[in-house]
Short mmCIF file of C-alpha atoms in Angstrom, two decimals:
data_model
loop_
_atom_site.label_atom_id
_atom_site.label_comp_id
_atom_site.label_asym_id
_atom_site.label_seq_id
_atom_site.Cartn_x
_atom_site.Cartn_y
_atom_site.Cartn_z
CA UNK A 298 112.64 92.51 71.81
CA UNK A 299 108.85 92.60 71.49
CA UNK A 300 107.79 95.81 73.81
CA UNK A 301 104.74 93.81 74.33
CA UNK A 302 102.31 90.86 73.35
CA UNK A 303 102.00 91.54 69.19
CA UNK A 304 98.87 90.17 69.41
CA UNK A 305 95.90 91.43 72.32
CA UNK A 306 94.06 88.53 73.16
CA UNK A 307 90.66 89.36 75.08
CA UNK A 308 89.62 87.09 77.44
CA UNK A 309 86.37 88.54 79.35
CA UNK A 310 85.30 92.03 80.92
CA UNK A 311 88.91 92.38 82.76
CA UNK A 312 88.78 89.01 84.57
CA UNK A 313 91.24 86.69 84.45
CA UNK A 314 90.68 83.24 82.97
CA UNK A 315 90.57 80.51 85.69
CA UNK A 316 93.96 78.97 86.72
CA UNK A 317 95.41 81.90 85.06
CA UNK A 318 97.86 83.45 87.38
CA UNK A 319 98.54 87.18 87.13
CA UNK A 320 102.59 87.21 86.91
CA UNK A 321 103.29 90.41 87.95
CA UNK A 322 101.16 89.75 91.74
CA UNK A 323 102.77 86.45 91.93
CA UNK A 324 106.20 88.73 91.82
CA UNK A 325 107.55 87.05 88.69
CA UNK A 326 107.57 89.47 86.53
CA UNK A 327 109.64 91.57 89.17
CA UNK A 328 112.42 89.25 88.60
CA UNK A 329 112.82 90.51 85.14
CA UNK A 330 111.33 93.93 85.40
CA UNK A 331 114.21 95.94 85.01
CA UNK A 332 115.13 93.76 81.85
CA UNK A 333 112.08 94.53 80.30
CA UNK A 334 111.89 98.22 80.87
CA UNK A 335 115.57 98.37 79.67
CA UNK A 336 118.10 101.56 80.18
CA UNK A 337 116.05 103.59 83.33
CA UNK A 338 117.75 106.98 82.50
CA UNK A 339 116.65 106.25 78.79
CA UNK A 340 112.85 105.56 79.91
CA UNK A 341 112.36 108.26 82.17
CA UNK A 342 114.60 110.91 79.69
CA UNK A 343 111.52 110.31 77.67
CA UNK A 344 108.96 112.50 80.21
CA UNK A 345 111.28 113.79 83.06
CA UNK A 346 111.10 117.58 81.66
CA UNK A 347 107.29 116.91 81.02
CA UNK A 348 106.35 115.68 84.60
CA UNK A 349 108.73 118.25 86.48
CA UNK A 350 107.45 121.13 84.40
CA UNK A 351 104.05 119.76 84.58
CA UNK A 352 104.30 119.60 88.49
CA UNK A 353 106.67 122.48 89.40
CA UNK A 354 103.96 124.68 87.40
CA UNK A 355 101.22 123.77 89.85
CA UNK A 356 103.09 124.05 93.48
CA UNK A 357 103.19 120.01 93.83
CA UNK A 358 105.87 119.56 96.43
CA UNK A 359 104.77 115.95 97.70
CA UNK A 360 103.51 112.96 95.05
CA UNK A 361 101.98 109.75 95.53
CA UNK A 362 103.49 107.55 93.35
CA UNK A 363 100.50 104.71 92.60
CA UNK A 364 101.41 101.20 91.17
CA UNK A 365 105.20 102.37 91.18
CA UNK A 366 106.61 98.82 90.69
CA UNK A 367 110.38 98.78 90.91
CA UNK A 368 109.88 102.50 91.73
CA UNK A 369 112.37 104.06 88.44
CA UNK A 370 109.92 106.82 88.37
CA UNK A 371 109.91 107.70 91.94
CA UNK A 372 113.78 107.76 91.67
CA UNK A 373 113.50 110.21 89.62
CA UNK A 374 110.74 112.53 91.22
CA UNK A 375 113.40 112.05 94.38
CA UNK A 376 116.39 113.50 92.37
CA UNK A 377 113.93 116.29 90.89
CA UNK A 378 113.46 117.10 94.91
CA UNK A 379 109.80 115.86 95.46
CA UNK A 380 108.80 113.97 98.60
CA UNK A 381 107.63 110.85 97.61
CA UNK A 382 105.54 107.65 98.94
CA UNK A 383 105.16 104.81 96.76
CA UNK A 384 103.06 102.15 96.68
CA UNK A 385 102.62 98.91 94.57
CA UNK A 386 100.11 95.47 94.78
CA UNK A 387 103.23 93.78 94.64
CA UNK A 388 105.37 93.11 97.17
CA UNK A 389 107.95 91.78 95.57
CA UNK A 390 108.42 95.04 92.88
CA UNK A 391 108.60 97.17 95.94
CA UNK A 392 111.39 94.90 97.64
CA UNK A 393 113.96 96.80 93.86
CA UNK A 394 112.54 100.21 94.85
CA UNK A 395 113.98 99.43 98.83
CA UNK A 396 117.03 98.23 97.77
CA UNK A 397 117.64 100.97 95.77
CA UNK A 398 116.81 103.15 99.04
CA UNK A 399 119.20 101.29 100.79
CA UNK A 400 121.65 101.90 98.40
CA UNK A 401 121.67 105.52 98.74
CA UNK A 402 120.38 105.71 101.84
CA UNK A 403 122.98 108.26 103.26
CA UNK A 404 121.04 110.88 100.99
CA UNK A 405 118.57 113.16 102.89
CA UNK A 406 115.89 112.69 99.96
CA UNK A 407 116.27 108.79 99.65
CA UNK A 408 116.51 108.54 103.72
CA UNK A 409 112.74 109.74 103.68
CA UNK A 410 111.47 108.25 100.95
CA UNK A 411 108.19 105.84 102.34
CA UNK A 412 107.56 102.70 100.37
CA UNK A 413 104.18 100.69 101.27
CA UNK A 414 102.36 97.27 99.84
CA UNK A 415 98.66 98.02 98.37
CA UNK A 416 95.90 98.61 100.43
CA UNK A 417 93.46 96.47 100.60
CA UNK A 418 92.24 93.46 97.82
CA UNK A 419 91.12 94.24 94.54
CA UNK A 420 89.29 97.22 93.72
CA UNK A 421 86.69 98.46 91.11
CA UNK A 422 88.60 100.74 88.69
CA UNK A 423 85.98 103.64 89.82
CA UNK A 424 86.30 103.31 93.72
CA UNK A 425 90.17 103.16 93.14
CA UNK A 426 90.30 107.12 90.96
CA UNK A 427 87.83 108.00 94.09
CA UNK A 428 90.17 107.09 96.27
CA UNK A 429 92.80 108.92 94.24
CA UNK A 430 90.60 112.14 93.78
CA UNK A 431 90.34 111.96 98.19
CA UNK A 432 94.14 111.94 98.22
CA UNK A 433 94.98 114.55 95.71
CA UNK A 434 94.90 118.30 97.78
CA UNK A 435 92.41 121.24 96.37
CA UNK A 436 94.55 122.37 93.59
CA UNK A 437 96.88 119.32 93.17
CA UNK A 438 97.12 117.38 90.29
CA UNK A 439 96.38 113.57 89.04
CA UNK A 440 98.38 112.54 86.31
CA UNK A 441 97.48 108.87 84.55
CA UNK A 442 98.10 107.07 82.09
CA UNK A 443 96.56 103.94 80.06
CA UNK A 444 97.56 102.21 77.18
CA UNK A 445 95.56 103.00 73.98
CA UNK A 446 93.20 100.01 74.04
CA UNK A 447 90.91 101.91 71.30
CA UNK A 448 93.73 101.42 68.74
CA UNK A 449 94.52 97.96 70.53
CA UNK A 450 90.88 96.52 69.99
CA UNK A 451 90.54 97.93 66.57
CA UNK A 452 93.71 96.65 65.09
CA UNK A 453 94.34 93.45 67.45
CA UNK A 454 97.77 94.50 67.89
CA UNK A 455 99.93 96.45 70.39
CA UNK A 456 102.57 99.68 68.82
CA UNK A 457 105.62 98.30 68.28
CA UNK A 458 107.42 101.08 70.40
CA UNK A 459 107.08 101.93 73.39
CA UNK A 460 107.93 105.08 75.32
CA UNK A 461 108.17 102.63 78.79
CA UNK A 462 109.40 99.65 77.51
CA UNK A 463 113.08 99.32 75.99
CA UNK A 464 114.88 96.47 77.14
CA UNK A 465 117.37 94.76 74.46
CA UNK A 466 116.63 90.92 75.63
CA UNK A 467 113.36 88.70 75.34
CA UNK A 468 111.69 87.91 78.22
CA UNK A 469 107.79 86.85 78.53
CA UNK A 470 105.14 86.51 81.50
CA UNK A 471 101.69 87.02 81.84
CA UNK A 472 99.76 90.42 82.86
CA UNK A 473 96.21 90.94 83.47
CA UNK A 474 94.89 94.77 82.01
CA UNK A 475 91.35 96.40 81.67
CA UNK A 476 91.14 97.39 78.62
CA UNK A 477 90.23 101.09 79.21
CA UNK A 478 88.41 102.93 75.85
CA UNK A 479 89.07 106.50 76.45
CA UNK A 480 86.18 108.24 75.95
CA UNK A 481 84.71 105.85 78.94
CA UNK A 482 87.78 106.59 80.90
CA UNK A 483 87.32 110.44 80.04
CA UNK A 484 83.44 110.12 81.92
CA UNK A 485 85.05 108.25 84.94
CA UNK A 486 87.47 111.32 85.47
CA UNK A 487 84.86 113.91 84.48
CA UNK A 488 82.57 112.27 87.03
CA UNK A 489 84.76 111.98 89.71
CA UNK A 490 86.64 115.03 89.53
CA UNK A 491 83.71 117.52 89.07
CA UNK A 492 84.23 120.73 88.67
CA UNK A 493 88.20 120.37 88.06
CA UNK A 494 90.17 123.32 86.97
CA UNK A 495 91.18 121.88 83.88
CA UNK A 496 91.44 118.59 81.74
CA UNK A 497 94.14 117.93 79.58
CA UNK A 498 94.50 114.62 77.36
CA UNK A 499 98.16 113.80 75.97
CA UNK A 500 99.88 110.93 73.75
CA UNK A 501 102.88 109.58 75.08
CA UNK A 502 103.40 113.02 76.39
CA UNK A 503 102.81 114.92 73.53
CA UNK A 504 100.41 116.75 72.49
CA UNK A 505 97.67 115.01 70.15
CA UNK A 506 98.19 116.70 67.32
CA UNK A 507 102.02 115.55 67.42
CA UNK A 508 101.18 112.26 67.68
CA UNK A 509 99.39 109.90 65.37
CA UNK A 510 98.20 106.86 67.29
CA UNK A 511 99.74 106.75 70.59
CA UNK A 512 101.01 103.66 72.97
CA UNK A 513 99.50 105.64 75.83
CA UNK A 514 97.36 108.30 76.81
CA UNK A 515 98.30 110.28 79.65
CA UNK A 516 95.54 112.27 81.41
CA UNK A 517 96.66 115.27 84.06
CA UNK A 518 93.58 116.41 85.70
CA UNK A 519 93.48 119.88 88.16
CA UNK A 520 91.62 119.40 91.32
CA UNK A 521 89.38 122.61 91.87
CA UNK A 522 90.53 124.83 94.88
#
């Protein structure tokens, strides 16, 4: 199965083309979500141990878990013993991560585990990480991640692995991305989070010398007491 499109097609500055209908708001591509990300104990075995270290080092207790779709990481922050909320644009990922909820509902952790649509319409990508730097405590952590469009643009091709993405089948629908370069996307955070404690930049959570060209940077920035 392709992980992704082989070829990255840009269309404009991170607007859609017109009568182009973003698949994964229109809750299509929740219908085949969990085919596409394949075996969830495989995906998140690939940066459990890195996120859990990561957050247990710092004190994090409660996580906000932004754009969670059919909420496989938040699962697993649960069964780590975080409190969680998770949100998602789309309603119709969120309706997997309530059914799992439902599922094990007679478990304390899964019992209080909040679930909530998007705020709001569309936001600029820097008034969304302000809104993320208000919500993260003094001290507290943001951890994200983007794909590496550097290599993407240069090459005109997406990795062919992917440290998300495993399914076995084929399925296809249509996703709108900005195509974030890093260094930009370094300024943003540097801007926003001024003064943080620390900065650190990793490749499909490694660190960048143990990784060549990357799928996806992950960024996990330390809010300033």
């Amino acid at each position: 199965m392709p992980q992704a499109d082989t070829v990255f097609q840009s269309r404009s500055d991170g607007i859609s083309a017109e009568g182009v209908r973003d698949q994964y708001a229109d809750g299509k591509a929740a219908k085949v979500w969990e085919i596409f990300i394949g075996d969830k104990k495989s995906r998140t075995e690939n940066y459990r141990n890195f996120l859990v270290e990561k957050l247990r080092d710092n004190g994090c207790k409660r996580v906000l878990d932004v754009a969670c779709g059919t909420g496989v990481d938040s699962i697993m922050l649960l069964e780590e013993g975080f409190q969680v909320v998770s949100i998602d644009a789309s309603d119709k990922m969120l309706k997997y991560a309530l059914k799992e909820r439902w599922n094990r509902r007679k478990e304390t952790t899964f019992d209080n585990w909040g679930r909530c649509s998007k705020p709001g319409g569309r936001r600029e990508q820097i008034q969304a990480i302000q809104n993320f730097e208000k919500c993260v405590k003094p001290g507290g952590l943001l951890l994200i991640d983007h794909r590496n469009y550097d290599s993407i643009m240069d090459s005109g091709a997406t990795p062919a692995k992917s440290i998300y993405y495993n399914g076995d089948g084929t399925c296809e629908f249509r996703l709108s991305y900005y195509p974030h370069q890093l260094a930009i996307f370094e300024d943003i955070l540097k801007g926003i989070f001024k003064n943080s404690e620390s900065h650190e930049l990793y490749g499909d959570f490694k660190s960048l010398d143990k990784v060549d060209n990357p799928a996806f940077y992950i960024h996990v920035v330390k809010k300033s007491k």
